[in-house]
Amino acid sequence: MDIKNQLIPLSADWQVMQVHGGSYTLPSTLHEAKSAIFTAQVPGTIAGALRAAAQFEYGKDNLDALDVWYFCELDLPENAAYLHFDGLATHVEVYWNDRAILHSDNMFVAHSIDLTAQAINGKGRLSLRFLALHTLLEQRRPRPRWKTRLVEQQQLRWIRTSLLGRMPGWSPSVAPVGPYRPIMLELKSPVRIISKDITSRLDGADGRLEIELTVQSVQALTAITIKVGEQEFDLNWQSLGDQQYRILGLCHLPDVKKWWPHTHGDAALYTLELHIACADCDHIVDLGRTGFRQIKVDLRDGDFNLHVNDVPVFCRGACWTPVDVISLQNEGNDLHQMLTLARDAGMNMLRVVGTMVYETDKFYALCDELGILIWQDCMFANMDYPVTDAAFAASIKIEVQQFLQRTQVSPCIAVVCGNSEVEQQAAMLGQSAELWRNIFFAQALPELCQQYRPDVQYWPSSPSGGVMPFQLDSGVAHYFGVGAYLRPLDDARRSALRFTSECLGFSNMPDDDLIDSMLKNGETPGPHPAWKQCIPRDNGTGWDFEDVRDHYMAELYKVNPASLRYADRERYLSLARTTTGEVMASTMAEWRRAGSSCHGALIWFWRDLRPGAGWGIIDANGKPKAAYYYLKRAMAVLTVLITDEGLNGLALHVINDGPEEFKGELELNLYRHAETRVAHGRIAVQVAAHAAIKVQDYALLPHFIDTSYAYRFGPAGHDVVEAALYQQGHERAIAADFHFPQGHQLVMHADLGLQAHCSVDADGKHILHLSTQKLAQAVSIQIPGLLPEDNYFHMAPGSSRQVPLTVLPGTAIKPGHVQAQNGLASVRVAIVNSTANSIANDIASKTVT
């Protein structure tokens, strides 16, 4: 008998309504209300219910200003035992008929109700009243010692809820209100797990699993075993009385398969299956999957260098954002798709930020499976939290304890961080050092981590670690020098970063299909209010992040963005997309280069919270933006990257994060006028596993050439540099990087000789075949219904390449085009038999204006 079958989700037949705060305090009085009633999905939010009823519009409703009632009729079976509420946002009263059975004031705490103890049975109405947050914020409470500009209402520091929807400037006004996590009915079972404490660790080459359970059983236990993968271990138990038993075990697995981030090895997982034998029957308990790895951080001399299994790992990725900010649901295919996109981009770490929500069990299980490390903030950000208040302290202790226990077996969690920017906020507001960190972040939280997750690293705040918490060259930093502070690109090296858990925030331009879907007739990207309300900004500033992007566009392409936007909208959009991609890729190359002081960089952030040109490298519909593809190439496990070393020329960095030694060849090509190759060299290279080498450009050239155009002895002899990496014995490059020593503003060509056609291989997969006579800059592939594996890439003169295309589920394939940024014409790609989502035969392309 699998006892998981005893849990039944209460997800159907829910209704929801909004009423004035405090106007109806009992479920039986709701019939007097004249408010509209909507069908509601549980788990979900009121915003999600309004969207399903076609009543939602960004900024239309203040979701914190009204009481929200959820209710459903239940007929509880005789063997109903418990009601479980995994997450209720935020202050909520739960009623069985008109009897209050639960009050919760913490969105991040789960609750269970013993139905037998509370005499709840038979038919009745289950109602949830979510109290208007604005009413609660009006209550008088002690003032903070310092104020943040992140939120307008300082009393939010007392409310344990997400800051999503409550941060003017960068979060859409979609406050999470409702039962955003599952409500489950548990049936009576002969065996029930009351509590569990499971930890896995690596001991040299061996794995060790410690397990402590409290179990309730109506029958005496006769045998208990646990299967860890294919190995089985006997467990000990002792009676605690009242049909409860304590189960203990220490499992030793010799020569265990280690869990690695996917960039460095296999993410080996072991299933955990508990077998409990009683007098009459056996019971099986699925305890999930775990992995064995060791996490350490080298902090010597102000460093922050994460080691996995004693191997230093350059952690790169993004700050995670919920798949759907409106409903906060991410259990379906969308979650798997998003995490797969992150893995495929070479990302080996995601940060769950303290302004968001703790993620679902499914999220962490998928990260375990895909080999993605997690930097986990606790849900605190930027405010002076009242941790000395007894009730508040007790609540947040339960909150963190529950999170640590439910994710105990997940090897993906590498760092647990106390908060986001609390120390930085206090320090920047001129507070003395003793006020930067309170007793909860300094003492209580690390003690909880040591008790429940001794295998992870604790860090008190992001950022933290220097003389000032935001010092860039010590500990963990938030880096926006290249970005919001408009620093030149070489500031990424000058700042001598050690680790940046938040960086490179830009207004990343989406593709045309999303722009067209969000703007009405007469609304265009630029200063139009409908566009600007979607552009992120820091609260209270006179600039936004579109201004930041335009600054770097002017630097890279030597254009006037305002004039270009007025005179040539299409070119402005094209340059806007590639500007942030070029800047991010260049900065990431700087941090990943051999000899860099930086050991990790997490982009701010993963996916837009609403349609527009937000910080996300994925748009609000889940489609990668141009910046995603630039970062994908810069973050690849095996790659070559170019850095400009000034009078020392160009350095070529061959990086091999993988577990096997790499043997291959490195090629250097210099081109003039985007067509003529003026210099060439190719040498053999060998890079050990988990290593990188630096090759000087002169090592590949027969004589001195001013490759970086630093000496400037007359006109430059070339305008494009290409470095290409080849597997030994292969002639198709596995990675390439380009450098533009005179800037990215290339001459526009009427005809680049760019050609494209599609085919279907033997496995039914779509392939786009590309070739070009001249250098094609930032080649953009736009074929509705098909997602390219790579996009916005440069192609060297006389080169060709094949790009796999993935069919997007539920989307019709339509004719598309390919466009190079330095070409005046696009290449049409025709599609045959699109209704069958296939391309019947190769279609010769033709150039069109």
CSV table of N, CA and C in Angstrom, one decimal, residues 334-398:
chain,number,residue,atom,x,y,z
A,334,ASP,N,5.2,24.3,-18.3
A,334,ASP,CA,5.9,25.6,-18.4
A,334,ASP,C,7.1,25.6,-17.4
A,335,LEU,N,7.0,25.0,-16.3
A,335,LEU,CA,8.1,25.0,-15.3
A,335,LEU,C,9.3,24.1,-15.9
A,336,HIS,N,8.9,23.0,-16.4
A,336,HIS,CA,10.0,22.1,-17.0
A,336,HIS,C,10.6,22.8,-18.2
A,337,GLN,N,9.8,23.5,-19.0
A,337,GLN,CA,10.4,24.2,-20.1
A,337,GLN,C,11.3,25.3,-19.7
A,338,MET,N,10.9,26.1,-18.7
A,338,MET,CA,11.8,27.2,-18.2
A,338,MET,C,13.1,26.7,-17.7
A,339,LEU,N,13.1,25.6,-16.8
A,339,LEU,CA,14.3,25.1,-16.2
A,339,LEU,C,15.2,24.4,-17.3
A,340,THR,N,14.6,23.8,-18.3
A,340,THR,CA,15.3,23.2,-19.3
A,340,THR,C,16.0,24.3,-20.2
A,341,LEU,N,15.3,25.4,-20.4
A,341,LEU,CA,16.0,26.5,-21.1
A,341,LEU,C,17.2,27.0,-20.3
A,342,ALA,N,17.0,27.1,-19.0
A,342,ALA,CA,18.1,27.6,-18.2
A,342,ALA,C,19.3,26.6,-18.3
A,343,ARG,N,19.0,25.3,-18.2
A,343,ARG,CA,20.1,24.4,-18.3
A,343,ARG,C,20.8,24.4,-19.6
A,344,ASP,N,20.0,24.5,-20.7
A,344,ASP,CA,20.5,24.5,-22.0
A,344,ASP,C,21.4,25.7,-22.3
A,345,ALA,N,21.1,26.8,-21.6
A,345,ALA,CA,21.9,28.0,-21.7
A,345,ALA,C,23.2,27.9,-20.9
A,346,GLY,N,23.6,26.8,-20.4
A,346,GLY,CA,24.8,26.7,-19.6
A,346,GLY,C,24.7,27.2,-18.2
A,347,MET,N,23.5,27.5,-17.8
A,347,MET,CA,23.3,28.0,-16.4
A,347,MET,C,23.4,26.9,-15.4
A,348,ASN,N,24.2,27.0,-14.4
A,348,ASN,CA,24.3,26.0,-13.4
A,348,ASN,C,23.9,26.5,-12.0
A,349,MET,N,23.3,27.7,-11.9
A,349,MET,CA,22.8,28.2,-10.7
A,349,MET,C,21.6,29.2,-10.9
A,350,LEU,N,20.6,29.1,-10.1
A,350,LEU,CA,19.5,30.0,-10.1
A,350,LEU,C,19.4,30.5,-8.7
A,351,ARG,N,19.0,31.8,-8.6
A,351,ARG,CA,18.8,32.4,-7.2
A,351,ARG,C,17.3,32.7,-7.0
A,352,VAL,N,16.7,32.1,-6.0
A,352,VAL,CA,15.4,32.4,-5.6
A,352,VAL,C,15.5,33.6,-4.6
A,353,VAL,N,15.0,34.7,-5.1
A,353,VAL,CA,15.2,36.0,-4.4
A,353,VAL,C,14.3,36.3,-3.3
A,354,GLY,N,14.7,37.0,-2.3
A,354,GLY,CA,13.9,37.3,-1.1
A,354,GLY,C,12.7,38.2,-1.3
A,355,THR,N,12.6,38.8,-2.5
A,355,THR,CA,11.4,39.5,-2.8
A,355,THR,C,10.3,38.7,-3.4
A,356,MET,N,10.5,37.4,-3.6
A,356,MET,CA,9.6,36.6,-4.4
A,356,MET,C,8.8,35.6,-3.4
A,357,VAL,N,8.9,34.3,-3.7
A,357,VAL,CA,8.2,33.3,-2.9
A,357,VAL,C,9.2,32.1,-2.8
A,358,TYR,N,9.1,31.3,-1.7
A,358,TYR,CA,9.7,30.0,-1.7
A,358,TYR,C,9.1,29.2,-2.8
A,359,GLU,N,9.9,28.4,-3.6
A,359,GLU,CA,9.3,27.7,-4.7
A,359,GLU,C,8.7,26.3,-4.3
A,360,THR,N,8.1,25.7,-5.2
A,360,THR,CA,7.4,24.4,-4.9
A,360,THR,C,8.3,23.3,-4.9
A,361,ASP,N,7.9,22.2,-4.3
A,361,ASP,CA,8.7,20.9,-4.3
A,361,ASP,C,9.1,20.5,-5.7
A,362,LYS,N,8.2,20.7,-6.6
A,362,LYS,CA,8.4,20.3,-8.0
A,362,LYS,C,9.6,21.1,-8.6
A,363,PHE,N,9.7,22.3,-8.2
A,363,PHE,CA,10.8,23.2,-8.7
A,363,PHE,C,12.1,22.6,-8.3
A,364,TYR,N,12.3,22.3,-7.0
A,364,TYR,CA,13.5,21.9,-6.4
A,364,TYR,C,13.8,20.5,-7.0
A,365,ALA,N,12.8,19.6,-7.1
A,365,ALA,CA,13.0,18.3,-7.7
A,365,ALA,C,13.6,18.3,-9.1
A,366,LEU,N,13.0,19.3,-9.9
A,366,LEU,CA,13.5,19.4,-11.3
A,366,LEU,C,14.9,20.0,-11.3
A,367,CYS,N,15.2,20.9,-10.4
A,367,CYS,CA,16.6,21.4,-10.4
A,367,CYS,C,17.6,20.3,-9.9
A,368,ASP,N,17.1,19.4,-9.0
A,368,ASP,CA,17.9,18.2,-8.7
A,368,ASP,C,18.2,17.4,-9.9
A,369,GLU,N,17.2,17.2,-10.7
A,369,GLU,CA,17.3,16.3,-11.8
A,369,GLU,C,18.1,16.9,-13.0
A,370,LEU,N,18.0,18.2,-13.2
A,370,LEU,CA,18.7,18.9,-14.3
A,370,LEU,C,20.1,19.4,-13.9
A,371,GLY,N,20.5,19.2,-12.6
A,371,GLY,CA,21.8,19.6,-12.2
A,371,GLY,C,22.0,21.1,-12.1
A,372,ILE,N,21.0,21.8,-11.6
A,372,ILE,CA,21.0,23.3,-11.4
A,372,ILE,C,21.1,23.6,-9.9
A,373,LEU,N,22.2,24.3,-9.5
A,373,LEU,CA,22.4,24.7,-8.1
A,373,LEU,C,21.4,25.8,-7.8
A,374,ILE,N,21.0,25.9,-6.5
A,374,ILE,CA,20.1,26.9,-6.1
A,374,ILE,C,20.7,27.8,-5.0
A,375,TRP,N,20.8,29.1,-5.2
A,375,TRP,CA,21.0,30.0,-4.2
A,375,TRP,C,19.7,30.5,-3.6
A,376,GLN,N,19.4,30.1,-2.4
A,376,GLN,CA,18.0,30.3,-1.8
A,376,GLN,C,18.1,31.4,-0.8
A,377,ASP,N,17.4,32.5,-1.2
A,377,ASP,CA,17.2,33.6,-0.2
A,377,ASP,C,16.0,33.1,0.7
A,378,CYS,N,16.0,33.5,1.9
A,378,CYS,CA,14.8,33.5,2.7
A,378,CYS,C,14.0,34.7,2.4
A,379,MET,N,12.7,34.7,2.6
A,379,MET,CA,11.8,35.7,2.0
A,379,MET,C,11.8,37.0,2.9
A,380,PHE,N,13.0,37.7,2.9
A,380,PHE,CA,13.2,38.9,3.5
A,380,PHE,C,14.0,39.8,2.6
A,381,ALA,N,13.6,41.1,2.5
A,381,ALA,CA,14.3,42.0,1.6
A,381,ALA,C,14.2,43.5,2.0
A,382,ASN,N,15.3,44.1,2.2
A,382,ASN,CA,15.4,45.6,2.2
A,382,ASN,C,14.8,46.3,3.4
A,383,MET,N,14.2,45.6,4.3
A,383,MET,CA,13.5,46.2,5.4
A,383,MET,C,14.0,45.9,6.8
A,384,ASP,N,13.7,46.7,7.7
A,384,ASP,CA,14.1,46.5,9.1
A,384,ASP,C,13.0,45.7,9.8
A,385,TYR,N,13.2,44.4,9.8
A,385,TYR,CA,12.2,43.5,10.3
A,385,TYR,C,12.2,43.4,11.8
A,386,PRO,N,11.0,43.3,12.4
A,386,PRO,CA,10.9,43.4,13.9
A,386,PRO,C,11.1,42.0,14.5
A,387,VAL,N,12.4,41.5,14.4
A,387,VAL,CA,12.7,40.2,14.8
A,387,VAL,C,12.7,40.0,16.3
A,388,THR,N,12.7,41.1,17.1
A,388,THR,CA,12.7,41.0,18.5
A,388,THR,C,11.3,40.8,19.1
A,389,ASP,N,10.3,41.1,18.2
A,389,ASP,CA,8.9,40.8,18.6
A,389,ASP,C,8.7,39.3,18.7
A,390,ALA,N,8.2,38.9,19.9
A,390,ALA,CA,8.1,37.4,20.1
A,390,ALA,C,7.2,36.7,19.1
A,391,ALA,N,6.1,37.2,18.8
A,391,ALA,CA,5.2,36.5,17.9
A,391,ALA,C,5.8,36.5,16.5
A,392,PHE,N,6.3,37.6,16.1
A,392,PHE,CA,7.0,37.7,14.7
A,392,PHE,C,8.1,36.7,14.6
A,393,ALA,N,9.0,36.7,15.7
A,393,ALA,CA,10.1,35.8,15.7
A,393,ALA,C,9.7,34.3,15.6
A,394,ALA,N,8.7,34.0,16.4
A,394,ALA,CA,8.2,32.6,16.4
A,394,ALA,C,7.7,32.2,15.0
A,395,SER,N,7.0,33.1,14.3
A,395,SER,CA,6.4,32.8,13.0
A,395,SER,C,7.5,32.6,12.0
A,396,ILE,N,8.5,33.5,11.9
A,396,ILE,CA,9.5,33.3,10.9
A,396,ILE,C,10.4,32.2,11.2
A,397,LYS,N,10.5,31.7,12.4
A,397,LYS,CA,11.3,30.5,12.7
A,397,LYS,C,10.6,29.3,12.2
A,398,ILE,N,9.3,29.2,12.3
A,398,ILE,CA,8.5,28.1,11.8
A,398,ILE,C,8.6,28.1,10.2
